[in-house]
Short mmCIF file of C-alpha atoms in Angstrom, two decimals:
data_model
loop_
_atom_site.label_atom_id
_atom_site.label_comp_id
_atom_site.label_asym_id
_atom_site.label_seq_id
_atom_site.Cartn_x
_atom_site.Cartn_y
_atom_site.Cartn_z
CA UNK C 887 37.38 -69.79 -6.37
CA UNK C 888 34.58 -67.02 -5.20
CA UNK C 889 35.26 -63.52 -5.00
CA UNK C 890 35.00 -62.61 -1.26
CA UNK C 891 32.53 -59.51 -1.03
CA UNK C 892 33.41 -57.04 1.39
CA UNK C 893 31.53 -56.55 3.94
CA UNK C 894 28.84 -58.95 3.19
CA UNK C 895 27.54 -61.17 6.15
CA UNK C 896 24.51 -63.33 5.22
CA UNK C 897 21.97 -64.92 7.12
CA UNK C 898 22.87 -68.35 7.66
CA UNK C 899 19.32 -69.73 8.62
CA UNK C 900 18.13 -71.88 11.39
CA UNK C 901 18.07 -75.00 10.15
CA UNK C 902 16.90 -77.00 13.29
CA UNK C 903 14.13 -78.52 11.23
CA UNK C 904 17.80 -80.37 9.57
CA UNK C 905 16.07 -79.41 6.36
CA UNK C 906 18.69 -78.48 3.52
CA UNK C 907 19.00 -76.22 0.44
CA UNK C 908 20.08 -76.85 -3.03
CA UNK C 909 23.15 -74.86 -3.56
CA UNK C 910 22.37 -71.23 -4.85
CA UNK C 911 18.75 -71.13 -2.88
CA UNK C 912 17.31 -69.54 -0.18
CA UNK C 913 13.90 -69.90 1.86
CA UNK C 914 10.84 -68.49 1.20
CA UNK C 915 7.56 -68.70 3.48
CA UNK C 916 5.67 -67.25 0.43
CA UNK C 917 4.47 -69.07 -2.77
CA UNK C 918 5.94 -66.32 -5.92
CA UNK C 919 4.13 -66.92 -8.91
CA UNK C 920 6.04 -67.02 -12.22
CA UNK C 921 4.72 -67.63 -15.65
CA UNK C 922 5.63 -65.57 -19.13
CA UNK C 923 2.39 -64.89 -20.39
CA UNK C 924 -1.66 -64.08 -19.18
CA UNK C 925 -2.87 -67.04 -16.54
CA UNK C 926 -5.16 -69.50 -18.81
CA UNK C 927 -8.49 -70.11 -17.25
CA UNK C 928 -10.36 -73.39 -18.93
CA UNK C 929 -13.57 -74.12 -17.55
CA UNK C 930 -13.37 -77.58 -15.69
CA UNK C 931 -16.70 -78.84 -18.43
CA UNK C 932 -13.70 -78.04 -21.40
CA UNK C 933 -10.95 -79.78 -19.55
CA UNK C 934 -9.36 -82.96 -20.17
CA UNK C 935 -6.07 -84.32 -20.14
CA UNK C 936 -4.33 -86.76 -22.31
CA UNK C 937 -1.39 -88.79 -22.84
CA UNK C 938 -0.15 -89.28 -26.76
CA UNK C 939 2.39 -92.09 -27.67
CA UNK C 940 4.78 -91.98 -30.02
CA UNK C 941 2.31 -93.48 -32.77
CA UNK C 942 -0.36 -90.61 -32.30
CA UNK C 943 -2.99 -92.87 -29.88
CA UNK C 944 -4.22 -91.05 -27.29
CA UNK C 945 -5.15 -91.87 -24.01
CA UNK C 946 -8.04 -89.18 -22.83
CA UNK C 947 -9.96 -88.43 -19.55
CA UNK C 948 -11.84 -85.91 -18.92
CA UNK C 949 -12.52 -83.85 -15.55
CA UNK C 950 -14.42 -86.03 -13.87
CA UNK C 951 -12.97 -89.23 -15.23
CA UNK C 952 -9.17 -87.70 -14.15
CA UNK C 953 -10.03 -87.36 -10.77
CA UNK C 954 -11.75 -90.77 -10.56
CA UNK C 955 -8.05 -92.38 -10.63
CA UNK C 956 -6.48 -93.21 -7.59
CA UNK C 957 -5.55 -90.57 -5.99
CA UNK C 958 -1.87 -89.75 -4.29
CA UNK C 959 -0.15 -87.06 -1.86
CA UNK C 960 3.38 -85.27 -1.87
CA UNK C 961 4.56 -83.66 1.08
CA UNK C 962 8.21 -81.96 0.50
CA UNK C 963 9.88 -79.18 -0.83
CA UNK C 964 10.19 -77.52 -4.24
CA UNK C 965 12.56 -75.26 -5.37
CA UNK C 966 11.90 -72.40 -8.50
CA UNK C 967 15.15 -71.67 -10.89
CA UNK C 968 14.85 -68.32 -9.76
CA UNK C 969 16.27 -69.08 -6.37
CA UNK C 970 13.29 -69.48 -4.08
CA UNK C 971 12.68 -72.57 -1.76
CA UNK C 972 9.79 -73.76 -0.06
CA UNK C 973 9.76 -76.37 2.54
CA UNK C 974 7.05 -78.66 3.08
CA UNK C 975 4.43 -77.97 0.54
CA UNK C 976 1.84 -80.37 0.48
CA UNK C 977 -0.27 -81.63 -2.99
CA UNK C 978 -2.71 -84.06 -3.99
CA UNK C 979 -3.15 -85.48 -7.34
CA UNK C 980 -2.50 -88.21 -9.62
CA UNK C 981 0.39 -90.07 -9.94
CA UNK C 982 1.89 -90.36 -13.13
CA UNK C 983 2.34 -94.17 -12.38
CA UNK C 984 -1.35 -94.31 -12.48
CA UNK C 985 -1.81 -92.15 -15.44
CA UNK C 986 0.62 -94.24 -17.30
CA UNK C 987 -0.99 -97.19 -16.23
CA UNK C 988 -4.06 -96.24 -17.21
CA UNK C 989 -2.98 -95.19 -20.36
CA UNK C 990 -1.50 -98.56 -20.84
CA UNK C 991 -4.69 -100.26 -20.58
CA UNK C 992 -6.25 -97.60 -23.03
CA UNK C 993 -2.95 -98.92 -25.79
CA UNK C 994 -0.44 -95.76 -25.52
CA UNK C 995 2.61 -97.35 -24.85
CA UNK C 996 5.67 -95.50 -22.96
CA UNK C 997 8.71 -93.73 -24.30
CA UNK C 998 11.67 -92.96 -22.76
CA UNK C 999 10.99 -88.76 -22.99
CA UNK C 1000 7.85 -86.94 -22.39
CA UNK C 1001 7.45 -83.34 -23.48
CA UNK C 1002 4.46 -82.14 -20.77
CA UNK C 1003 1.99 -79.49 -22.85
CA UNK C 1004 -0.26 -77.34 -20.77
CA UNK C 1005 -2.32 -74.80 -21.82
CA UNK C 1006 -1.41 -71.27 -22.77
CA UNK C 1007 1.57 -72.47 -25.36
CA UNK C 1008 3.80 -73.53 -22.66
CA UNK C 1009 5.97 -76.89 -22.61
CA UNK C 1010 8.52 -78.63 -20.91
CA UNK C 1011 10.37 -81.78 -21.17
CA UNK C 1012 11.75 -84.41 -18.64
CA UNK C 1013 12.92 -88.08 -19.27
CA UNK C 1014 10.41 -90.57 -18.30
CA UNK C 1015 12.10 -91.77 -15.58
CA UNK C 1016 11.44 -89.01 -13.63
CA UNK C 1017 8.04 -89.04 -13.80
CA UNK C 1018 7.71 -92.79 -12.76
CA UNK C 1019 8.22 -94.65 -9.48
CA UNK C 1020 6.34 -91.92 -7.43
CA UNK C 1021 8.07 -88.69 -8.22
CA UNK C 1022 5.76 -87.06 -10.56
CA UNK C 1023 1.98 -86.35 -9.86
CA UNK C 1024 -0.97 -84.20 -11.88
CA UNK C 1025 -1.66 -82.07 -9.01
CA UNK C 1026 -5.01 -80.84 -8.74
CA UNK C 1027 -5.25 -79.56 -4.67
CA UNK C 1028 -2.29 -77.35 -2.92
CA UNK C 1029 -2.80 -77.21 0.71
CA UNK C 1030 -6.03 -79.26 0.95
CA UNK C 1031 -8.04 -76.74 -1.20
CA UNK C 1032 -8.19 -76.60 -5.54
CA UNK C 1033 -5.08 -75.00 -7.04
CA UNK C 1034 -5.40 -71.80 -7.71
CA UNK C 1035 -5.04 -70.80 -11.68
CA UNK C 1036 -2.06 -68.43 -11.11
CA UNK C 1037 -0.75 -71.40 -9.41
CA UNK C 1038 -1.38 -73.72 -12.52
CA UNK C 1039 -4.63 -74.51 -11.62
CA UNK C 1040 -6.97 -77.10 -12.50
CA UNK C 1041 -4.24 -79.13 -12.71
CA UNK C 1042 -0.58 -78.67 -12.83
CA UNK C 1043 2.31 -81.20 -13.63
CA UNK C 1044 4.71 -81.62 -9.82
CA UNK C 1045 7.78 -82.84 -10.31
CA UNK C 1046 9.65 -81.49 -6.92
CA UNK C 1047 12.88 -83.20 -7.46
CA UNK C 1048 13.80 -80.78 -10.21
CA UNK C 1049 13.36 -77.21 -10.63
CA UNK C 1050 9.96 -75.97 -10.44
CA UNK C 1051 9.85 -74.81 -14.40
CA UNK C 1052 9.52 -78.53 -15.08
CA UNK C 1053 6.44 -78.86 -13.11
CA UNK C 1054 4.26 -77.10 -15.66
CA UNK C 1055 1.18 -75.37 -15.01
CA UNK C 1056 -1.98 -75.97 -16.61
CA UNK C 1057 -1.08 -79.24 -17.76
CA UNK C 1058 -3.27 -80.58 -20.42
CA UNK C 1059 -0.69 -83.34 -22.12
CA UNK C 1060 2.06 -85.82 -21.79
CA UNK C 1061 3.76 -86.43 -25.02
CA UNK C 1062 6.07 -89.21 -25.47
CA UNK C 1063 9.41 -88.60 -27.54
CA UNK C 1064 11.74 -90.79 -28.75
CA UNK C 1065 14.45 -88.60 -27.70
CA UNK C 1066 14.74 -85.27 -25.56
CA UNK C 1067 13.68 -82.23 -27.20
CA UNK C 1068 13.87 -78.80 -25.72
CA UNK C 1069 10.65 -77.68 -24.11
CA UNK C 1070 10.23 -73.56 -23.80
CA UNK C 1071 12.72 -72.48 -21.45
CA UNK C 1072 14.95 -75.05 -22.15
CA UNK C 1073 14.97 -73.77 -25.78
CA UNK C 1074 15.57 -70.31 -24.27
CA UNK C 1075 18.95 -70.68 -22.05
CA UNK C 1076 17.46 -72.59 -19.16
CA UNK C 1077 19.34 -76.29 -18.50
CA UNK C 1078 17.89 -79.79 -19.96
CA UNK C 1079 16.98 -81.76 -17.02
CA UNK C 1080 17.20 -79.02 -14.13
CA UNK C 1081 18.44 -80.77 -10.83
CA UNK C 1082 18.88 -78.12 -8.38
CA UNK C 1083 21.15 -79.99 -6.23
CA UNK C 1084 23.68 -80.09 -9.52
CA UNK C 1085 22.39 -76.61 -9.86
CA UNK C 1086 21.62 -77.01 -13.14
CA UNK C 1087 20.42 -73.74 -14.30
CA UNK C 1088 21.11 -72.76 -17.29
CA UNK C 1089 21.98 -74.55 -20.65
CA UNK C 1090 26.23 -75.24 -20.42
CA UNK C 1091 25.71 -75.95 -16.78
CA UNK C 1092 27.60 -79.12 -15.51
CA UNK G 1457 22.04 -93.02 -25.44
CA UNK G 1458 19.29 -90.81 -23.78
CA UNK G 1459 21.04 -87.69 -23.40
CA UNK G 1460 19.93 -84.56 -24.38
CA UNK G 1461 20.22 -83.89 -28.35
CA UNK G 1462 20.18 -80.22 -27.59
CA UNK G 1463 23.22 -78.97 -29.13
CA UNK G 1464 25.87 -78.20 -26.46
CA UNK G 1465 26.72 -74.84 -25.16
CA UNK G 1466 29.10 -72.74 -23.44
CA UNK G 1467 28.43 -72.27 -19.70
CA UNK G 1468 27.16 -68.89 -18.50
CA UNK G 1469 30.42 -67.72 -16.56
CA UNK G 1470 30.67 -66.29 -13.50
CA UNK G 1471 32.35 -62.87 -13.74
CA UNK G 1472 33.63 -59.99 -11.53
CA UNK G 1473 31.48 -56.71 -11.61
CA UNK G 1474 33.72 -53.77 -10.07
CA UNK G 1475 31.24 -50.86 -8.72
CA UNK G 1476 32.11 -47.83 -11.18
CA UNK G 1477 29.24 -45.47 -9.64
CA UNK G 1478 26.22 -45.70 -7.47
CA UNK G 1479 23.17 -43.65 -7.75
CA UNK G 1480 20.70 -43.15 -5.87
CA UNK G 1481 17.32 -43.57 -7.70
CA UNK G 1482 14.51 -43.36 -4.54
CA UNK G 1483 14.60 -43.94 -0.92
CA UNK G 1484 14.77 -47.76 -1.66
CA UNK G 1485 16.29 -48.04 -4.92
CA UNK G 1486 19.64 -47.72 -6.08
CA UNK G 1487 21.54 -48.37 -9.79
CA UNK G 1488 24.52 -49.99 -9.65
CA UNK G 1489 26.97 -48.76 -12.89
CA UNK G 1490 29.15 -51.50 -13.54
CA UNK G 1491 33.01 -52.67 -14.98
CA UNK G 1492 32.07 -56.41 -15.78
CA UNK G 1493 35.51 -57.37 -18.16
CA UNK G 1494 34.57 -60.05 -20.47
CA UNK G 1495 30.35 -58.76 -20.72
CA UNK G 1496 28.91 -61.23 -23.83
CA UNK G 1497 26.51 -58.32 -24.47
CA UNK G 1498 22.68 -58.74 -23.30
CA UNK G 1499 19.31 -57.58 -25.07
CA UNK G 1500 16.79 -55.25 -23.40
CA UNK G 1501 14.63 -57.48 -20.61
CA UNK G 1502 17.60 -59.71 -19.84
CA UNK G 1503 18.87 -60.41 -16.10
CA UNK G 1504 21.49 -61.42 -14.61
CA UNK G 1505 22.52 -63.78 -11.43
CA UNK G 1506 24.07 -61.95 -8.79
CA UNK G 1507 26.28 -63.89 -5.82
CA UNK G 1508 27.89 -62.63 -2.84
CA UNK G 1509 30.28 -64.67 -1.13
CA UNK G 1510 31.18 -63.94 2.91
CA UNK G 1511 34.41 -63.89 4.56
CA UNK G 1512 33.55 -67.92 5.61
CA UNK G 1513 32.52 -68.75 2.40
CA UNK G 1514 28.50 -68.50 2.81
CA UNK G 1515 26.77 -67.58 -0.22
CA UNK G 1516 23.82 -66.16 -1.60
CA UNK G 1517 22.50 -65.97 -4.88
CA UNK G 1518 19.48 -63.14 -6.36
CA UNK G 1519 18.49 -62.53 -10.02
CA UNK G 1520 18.00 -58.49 -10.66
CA UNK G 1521 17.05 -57.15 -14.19
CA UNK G 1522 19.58 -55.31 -16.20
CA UNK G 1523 18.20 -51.47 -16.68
CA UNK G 1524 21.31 -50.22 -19.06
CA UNK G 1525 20.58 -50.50 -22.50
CA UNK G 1526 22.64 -53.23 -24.71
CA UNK G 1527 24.44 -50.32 -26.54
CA UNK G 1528 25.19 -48.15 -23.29
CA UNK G 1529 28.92 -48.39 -22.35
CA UNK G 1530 28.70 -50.15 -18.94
CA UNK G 1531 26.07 -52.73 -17.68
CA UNK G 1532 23.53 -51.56 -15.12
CA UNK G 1533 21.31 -53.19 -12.19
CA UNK G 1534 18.92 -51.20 -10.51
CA UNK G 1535 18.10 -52.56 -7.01
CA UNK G 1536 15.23 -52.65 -4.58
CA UNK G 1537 15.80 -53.10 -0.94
CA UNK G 1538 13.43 -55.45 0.20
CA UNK G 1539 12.96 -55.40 3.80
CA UNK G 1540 14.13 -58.39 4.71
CA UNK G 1541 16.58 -59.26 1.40
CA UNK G 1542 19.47 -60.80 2.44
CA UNK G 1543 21.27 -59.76 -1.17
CA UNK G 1544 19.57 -56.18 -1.65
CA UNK G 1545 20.18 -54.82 1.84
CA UNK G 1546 23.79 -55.04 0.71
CA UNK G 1547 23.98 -54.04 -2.59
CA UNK G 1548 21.73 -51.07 -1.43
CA UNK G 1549 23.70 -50.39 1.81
CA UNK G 1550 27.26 -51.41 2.49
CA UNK G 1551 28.00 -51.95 -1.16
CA UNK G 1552 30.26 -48.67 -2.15
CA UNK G 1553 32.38 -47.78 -5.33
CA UNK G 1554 35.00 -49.62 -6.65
CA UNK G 1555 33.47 -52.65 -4.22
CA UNK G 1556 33.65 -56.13 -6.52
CA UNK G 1557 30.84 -59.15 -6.78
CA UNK G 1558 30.42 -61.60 -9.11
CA UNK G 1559 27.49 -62.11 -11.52
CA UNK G 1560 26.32 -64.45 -14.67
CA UNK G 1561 24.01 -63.24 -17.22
CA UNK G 1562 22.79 -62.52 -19.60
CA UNK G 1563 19.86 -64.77 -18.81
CA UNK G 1564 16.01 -64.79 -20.02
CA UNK G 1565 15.28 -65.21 -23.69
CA UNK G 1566 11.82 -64.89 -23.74
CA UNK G 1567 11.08 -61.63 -21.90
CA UNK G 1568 13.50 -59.55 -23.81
CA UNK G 1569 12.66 -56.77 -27.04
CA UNK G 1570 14.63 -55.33 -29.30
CA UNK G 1571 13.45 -53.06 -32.44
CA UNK G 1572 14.07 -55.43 -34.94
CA UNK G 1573 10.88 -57.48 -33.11
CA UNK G 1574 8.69 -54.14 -33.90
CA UNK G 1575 6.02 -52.82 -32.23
CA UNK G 1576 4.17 -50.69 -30.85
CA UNK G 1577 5.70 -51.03 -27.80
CA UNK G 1578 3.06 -51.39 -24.74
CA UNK G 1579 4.77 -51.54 -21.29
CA UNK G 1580 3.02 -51.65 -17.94
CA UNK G 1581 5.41 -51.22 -14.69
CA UNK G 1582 4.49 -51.64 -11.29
CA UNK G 1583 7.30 -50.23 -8.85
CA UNK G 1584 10.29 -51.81 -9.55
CA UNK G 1585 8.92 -53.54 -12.54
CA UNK G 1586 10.00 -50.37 -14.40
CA UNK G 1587 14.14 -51.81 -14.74
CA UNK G 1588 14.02 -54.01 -17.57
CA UNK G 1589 10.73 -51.78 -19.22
CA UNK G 1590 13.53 -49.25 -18.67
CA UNK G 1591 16.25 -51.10 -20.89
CA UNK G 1592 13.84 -51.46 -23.83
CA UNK G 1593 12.87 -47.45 -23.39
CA UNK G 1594 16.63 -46.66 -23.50
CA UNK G 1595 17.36 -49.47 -26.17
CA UNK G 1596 14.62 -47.88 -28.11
CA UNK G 1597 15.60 -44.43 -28.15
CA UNK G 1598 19.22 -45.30 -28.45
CA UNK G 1599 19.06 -47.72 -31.48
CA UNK G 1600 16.14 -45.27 -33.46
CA UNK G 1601 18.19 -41.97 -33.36
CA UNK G 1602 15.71 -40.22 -36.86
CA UNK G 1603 12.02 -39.12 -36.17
CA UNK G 1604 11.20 -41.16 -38.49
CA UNK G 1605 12.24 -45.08 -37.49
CA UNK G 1606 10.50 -43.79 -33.79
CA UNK G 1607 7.61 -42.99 -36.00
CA UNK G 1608 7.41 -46.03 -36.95
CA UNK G 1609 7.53 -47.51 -33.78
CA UNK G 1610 6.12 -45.82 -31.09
CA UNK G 1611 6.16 -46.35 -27.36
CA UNK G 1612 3.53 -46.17 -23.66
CA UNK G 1613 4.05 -47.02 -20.53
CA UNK G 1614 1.63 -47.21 -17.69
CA UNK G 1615 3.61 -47.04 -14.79
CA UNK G 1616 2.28 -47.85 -11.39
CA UNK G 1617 3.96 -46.48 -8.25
CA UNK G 1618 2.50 -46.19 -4.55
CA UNK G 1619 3.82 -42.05 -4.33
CA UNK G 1620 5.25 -39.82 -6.18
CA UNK G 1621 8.75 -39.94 -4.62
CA UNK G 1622 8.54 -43.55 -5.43
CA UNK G 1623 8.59 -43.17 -8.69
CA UNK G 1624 11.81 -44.51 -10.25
CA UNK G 1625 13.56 -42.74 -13.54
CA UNK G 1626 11.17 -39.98 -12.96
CA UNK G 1627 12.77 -37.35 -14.49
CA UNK G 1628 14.51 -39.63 -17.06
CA UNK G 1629 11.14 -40.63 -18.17
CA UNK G 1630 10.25 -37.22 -18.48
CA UNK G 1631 12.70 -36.00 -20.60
CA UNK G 1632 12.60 -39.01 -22.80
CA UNK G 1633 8.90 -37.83 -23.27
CA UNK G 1634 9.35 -34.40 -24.00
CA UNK G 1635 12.34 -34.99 -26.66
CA UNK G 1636 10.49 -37.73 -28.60
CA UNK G 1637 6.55 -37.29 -28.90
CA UNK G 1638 6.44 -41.13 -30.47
CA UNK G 1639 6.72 -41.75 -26.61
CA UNK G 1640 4.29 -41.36 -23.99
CA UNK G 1641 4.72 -42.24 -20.34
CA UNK G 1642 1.43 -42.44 -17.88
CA UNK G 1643 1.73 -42.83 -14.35
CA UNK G 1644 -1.07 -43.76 -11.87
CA UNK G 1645 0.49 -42.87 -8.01
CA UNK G 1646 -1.46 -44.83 -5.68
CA UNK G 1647 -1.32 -43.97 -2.49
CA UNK G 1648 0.24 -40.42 -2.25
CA UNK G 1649 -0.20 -38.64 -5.26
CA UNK G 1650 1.35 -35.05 -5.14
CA UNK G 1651 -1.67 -32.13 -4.20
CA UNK G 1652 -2.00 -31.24 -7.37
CA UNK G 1653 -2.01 -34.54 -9.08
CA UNK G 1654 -4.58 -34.38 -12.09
CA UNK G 1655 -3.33 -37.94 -13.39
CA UNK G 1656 -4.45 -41.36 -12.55
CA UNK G 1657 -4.56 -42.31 -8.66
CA UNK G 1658 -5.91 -46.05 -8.45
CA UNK G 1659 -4.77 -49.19 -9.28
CA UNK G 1660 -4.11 -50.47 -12.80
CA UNK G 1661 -7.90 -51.35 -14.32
CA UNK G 1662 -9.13 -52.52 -17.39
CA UNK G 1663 -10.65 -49.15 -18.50
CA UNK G 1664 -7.20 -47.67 -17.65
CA UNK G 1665 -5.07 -50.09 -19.92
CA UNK G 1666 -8.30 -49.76 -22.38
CA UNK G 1667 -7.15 -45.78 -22.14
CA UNK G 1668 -4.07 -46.06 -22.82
CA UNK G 1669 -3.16 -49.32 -24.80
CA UNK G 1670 -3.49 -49.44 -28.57
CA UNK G 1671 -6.27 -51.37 -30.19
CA UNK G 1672 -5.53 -55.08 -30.28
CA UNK G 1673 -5.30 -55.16 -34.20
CA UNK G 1674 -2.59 -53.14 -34.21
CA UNK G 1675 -0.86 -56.16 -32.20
CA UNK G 1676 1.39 -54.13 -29.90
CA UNK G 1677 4.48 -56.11 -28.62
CA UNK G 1678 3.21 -56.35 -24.38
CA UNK G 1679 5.52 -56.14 -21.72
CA UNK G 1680 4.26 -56.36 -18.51
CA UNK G 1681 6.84 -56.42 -15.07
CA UNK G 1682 6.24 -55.69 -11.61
CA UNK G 1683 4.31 -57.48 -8.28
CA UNK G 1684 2.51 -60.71 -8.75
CA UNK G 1685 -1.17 -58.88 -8.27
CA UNK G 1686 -0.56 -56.06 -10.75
CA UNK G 1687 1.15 -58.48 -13.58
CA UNK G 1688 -1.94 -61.16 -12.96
CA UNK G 1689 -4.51 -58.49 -13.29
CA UNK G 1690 -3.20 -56.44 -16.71
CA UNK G 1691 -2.26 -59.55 -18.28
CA UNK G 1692 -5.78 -61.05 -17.77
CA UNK G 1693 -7.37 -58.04 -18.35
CA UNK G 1694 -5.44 -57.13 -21.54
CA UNK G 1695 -6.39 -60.56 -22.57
CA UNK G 1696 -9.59 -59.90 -21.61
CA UNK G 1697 -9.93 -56.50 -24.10
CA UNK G 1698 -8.64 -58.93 -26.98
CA UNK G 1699 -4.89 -58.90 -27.24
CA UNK G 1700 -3.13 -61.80 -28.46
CA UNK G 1701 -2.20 -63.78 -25.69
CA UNK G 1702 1.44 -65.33 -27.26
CA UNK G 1703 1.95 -60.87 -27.95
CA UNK G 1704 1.77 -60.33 -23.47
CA UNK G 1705 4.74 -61.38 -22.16
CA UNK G 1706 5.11 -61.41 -18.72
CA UNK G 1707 7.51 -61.06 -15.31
CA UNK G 1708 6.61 -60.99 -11.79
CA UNK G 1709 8.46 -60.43 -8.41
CA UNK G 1710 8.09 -60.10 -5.20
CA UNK G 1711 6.84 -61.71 -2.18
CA UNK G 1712 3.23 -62.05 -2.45
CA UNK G 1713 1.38 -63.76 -0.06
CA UNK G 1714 -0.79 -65.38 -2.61
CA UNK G 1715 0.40 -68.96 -1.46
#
């Protein structure tokens, strides 16, 4: 049972739009940046991205060849671990269905955990399922123009069902595991798999 | 199964915080001393989660930095009103003595120091940014009581504020200075310096951090906390003047328009 705080009112919010908050959250019209170290900048002629199966093999593509895949949108909401919400974002990218696919036909097979690497150090794992069946992109445009590097720009991981940590910025790799291993916040406090509707926050969280 | 192999641990517990003393720290800004029964302990740079709960059961949830040292006898938020914060108009307006919330923490393990990490210390605050610089100051000169061990460690901040009565810790900051010359504090003031202001009066630079921050080979520990703009531009150009990237550590707040 919560403690009631005296005095304390709120601001419920309009919600005639019928759009809903994870528990915990609250709105915001801006986009707040959070990262824990310098923004990386790689030139786009350095870039590529990969995808390594369990057996080393490596699927590879590089700027150009990335954004030759089929390309994909995401309209929706995301929500950041430090309470902010944003409705109706909108991205375009490449879905990891096509990645994988392509990766396929280039021999890296799937596992059922993929730790995503980006540049700068940072890392973060989710299970494979929720990066298949259209709810995981490489984003590479936020609001019809190039994503900005503080943003995770060239190219950022979007995975909006869970909290926005997961979707890691400056994506350069999708590692496959055999089993889940802690990524950098989760190996700092911050919870496994992250749904914010379980609000699943912090490691210990239900 | 697939589940994670992480090993299990104990949930971060949500626990009352009784109001043992309020002070006010600037027109905005107000610490918050605080009885929390049951507090695990925290490390300088940690936060905590803060909830309110109304009379119909409406919540709201913030994160504010801890500012009270881990060896200082009660824990410590200090608050910003934001103009439109739904949390910090309350905990800087109605909230009064003995009033109770609830809060989790500690939380963060990445943008945290103590003195067994090392240093030098570097810290860059903008505004508010100063709380959890402010922890590691006080952990600092709290856990490194001889000349000597502060010697051996030594401590700047740059510290960024819009005008002079904005600046939080002011004269805390200046008596930590003048009782322990392994510290040195620099402000730049912004917008309305004070008329006889000889000190720095624009925005955090690269020849300013190049000014005051060590030389990157002697691999100062970085701590940089405060608006989205002023952490994006002294990380980069820190980065930029050759410090080790994996030695800046970073935190940014704020609404910032950048979307």
């Amino acid at each position: 049972m919560s403690l009631i705080s005296r005095g304390f009112q709120g601001r419920r919010r309009p919600d005639a739009a019928g759009r809903q908050l994870p528990p915990g959250q609250y709105e915001t019209r801006d986009f707040p940046v959070l990262s824990a170290g310098p923004t990386p900048r790689t030139p786009l002629d350095q870039w590529d991205f990969s995808v390594r199966g369990l057996d080393g093999k490596l699927a590879r593509w590089n700027w150009e060849a990335f954004n030759a895949l089929a390309q994909t949108r995401f309209a929706g909401d995301i929500h950041c671990v430090t309470k902010w919400s944003k409705f109706g974002t909108n991205w375009e990218g490449v879905s990891i269905d096509t990645v994988l696919e392509s990766a396929a036909e280039q021999g890296v097979q799937s596992a059922p955990f993929v730790m995503a690497m980006a540049d700068g150090g940072y890392t973060t794992n989710v299970p494979l399922a929720d990066l298949v069946a259209g709810k995981a992109m490489v984003a590479t445009t936020y609001e019809g123009a190039p994503l900005p590097p503080e943003h995770g720009g060239p190219a950022r991981l979007l995975v909006p069902h869970l909290y926005f940590w997961k979707s890691a910025k400056w994506v350069r790799e999708l590692r496959f595991m055999d089993a889940d291993r802690a990524g950098f916040w989760e190996s700092l406090g911050y919870h496994m798999y992250g749904d914010p509707w379980r609000e699943q926050r912090y490691t210990g969280d239900p | 199964m697939t589940g994670p192999t992480a090993a299990p641990s104990a949930r971060i517990e949500w626990r009352s915080a009784t109001v043992r003393k309020v002070i006010e720290e600037t027109s905005s800004v107000r610490t918050l001393v605080l009885d929390v029964p049951g507090w695990p302990g925290h490390r300088a740079g940690q936060h905590v989660d803060v909830r309110l709960t109304a009379g119909d059961g409406y919540q709201a949830q913030r994160s504010y930095s801890i500012t009270s040292a881990p060896l200082a006898p009660h824990v410590a938020l200090t608050i910003e009103r934001l103009d439109d914060g739904e949390v910090s108009s309350y905990l800087c307006g109605e909230l009064a003595k003995g009033d109770v919330f609830e809060l989790r923490g500690p939380i963060g393990g990445y943008f945290q120091w103590d003195v067994s990490d090392g240093g030098p210390l570097l810290l860059v605050a903008g505004g508010s940014g100063i709380v959890p610089l402010m922890a590691m100051l006080r952990h600092r000169s709290m856990s490194l009581p001889d000349t000597a061990a502060r010697h051996a460690l030594p401590a700047r901040l740059l510290y960024s504020s819009r005008r002079w009565s904005d600046i939080i810790f002011r004269v805390e900051l200046d008596q930590l200075v003048g009782a322990d010359d392994t510290a040195q504090v620099t402000h730049t003031v912004t917008r309305e310096p004070p008329p006889d202001w000889t000190g720095f009066r624009r925005r955090i630079d690269r020849e300013m951090l190049s000014q005051i921050a060590w030389p990157p080979d002697e691999k100062p520990r970085v701590f940089i906390c405060g608006p989205t703009p002023l952490v994006e531009s002294a990380a980069t150009e820190l980065a930029a003047l050759g410090h080790d990237p994996s030695l800046i550590k970073t935190e940014r707040f704020g609404p910032t328009g950048t979307g």
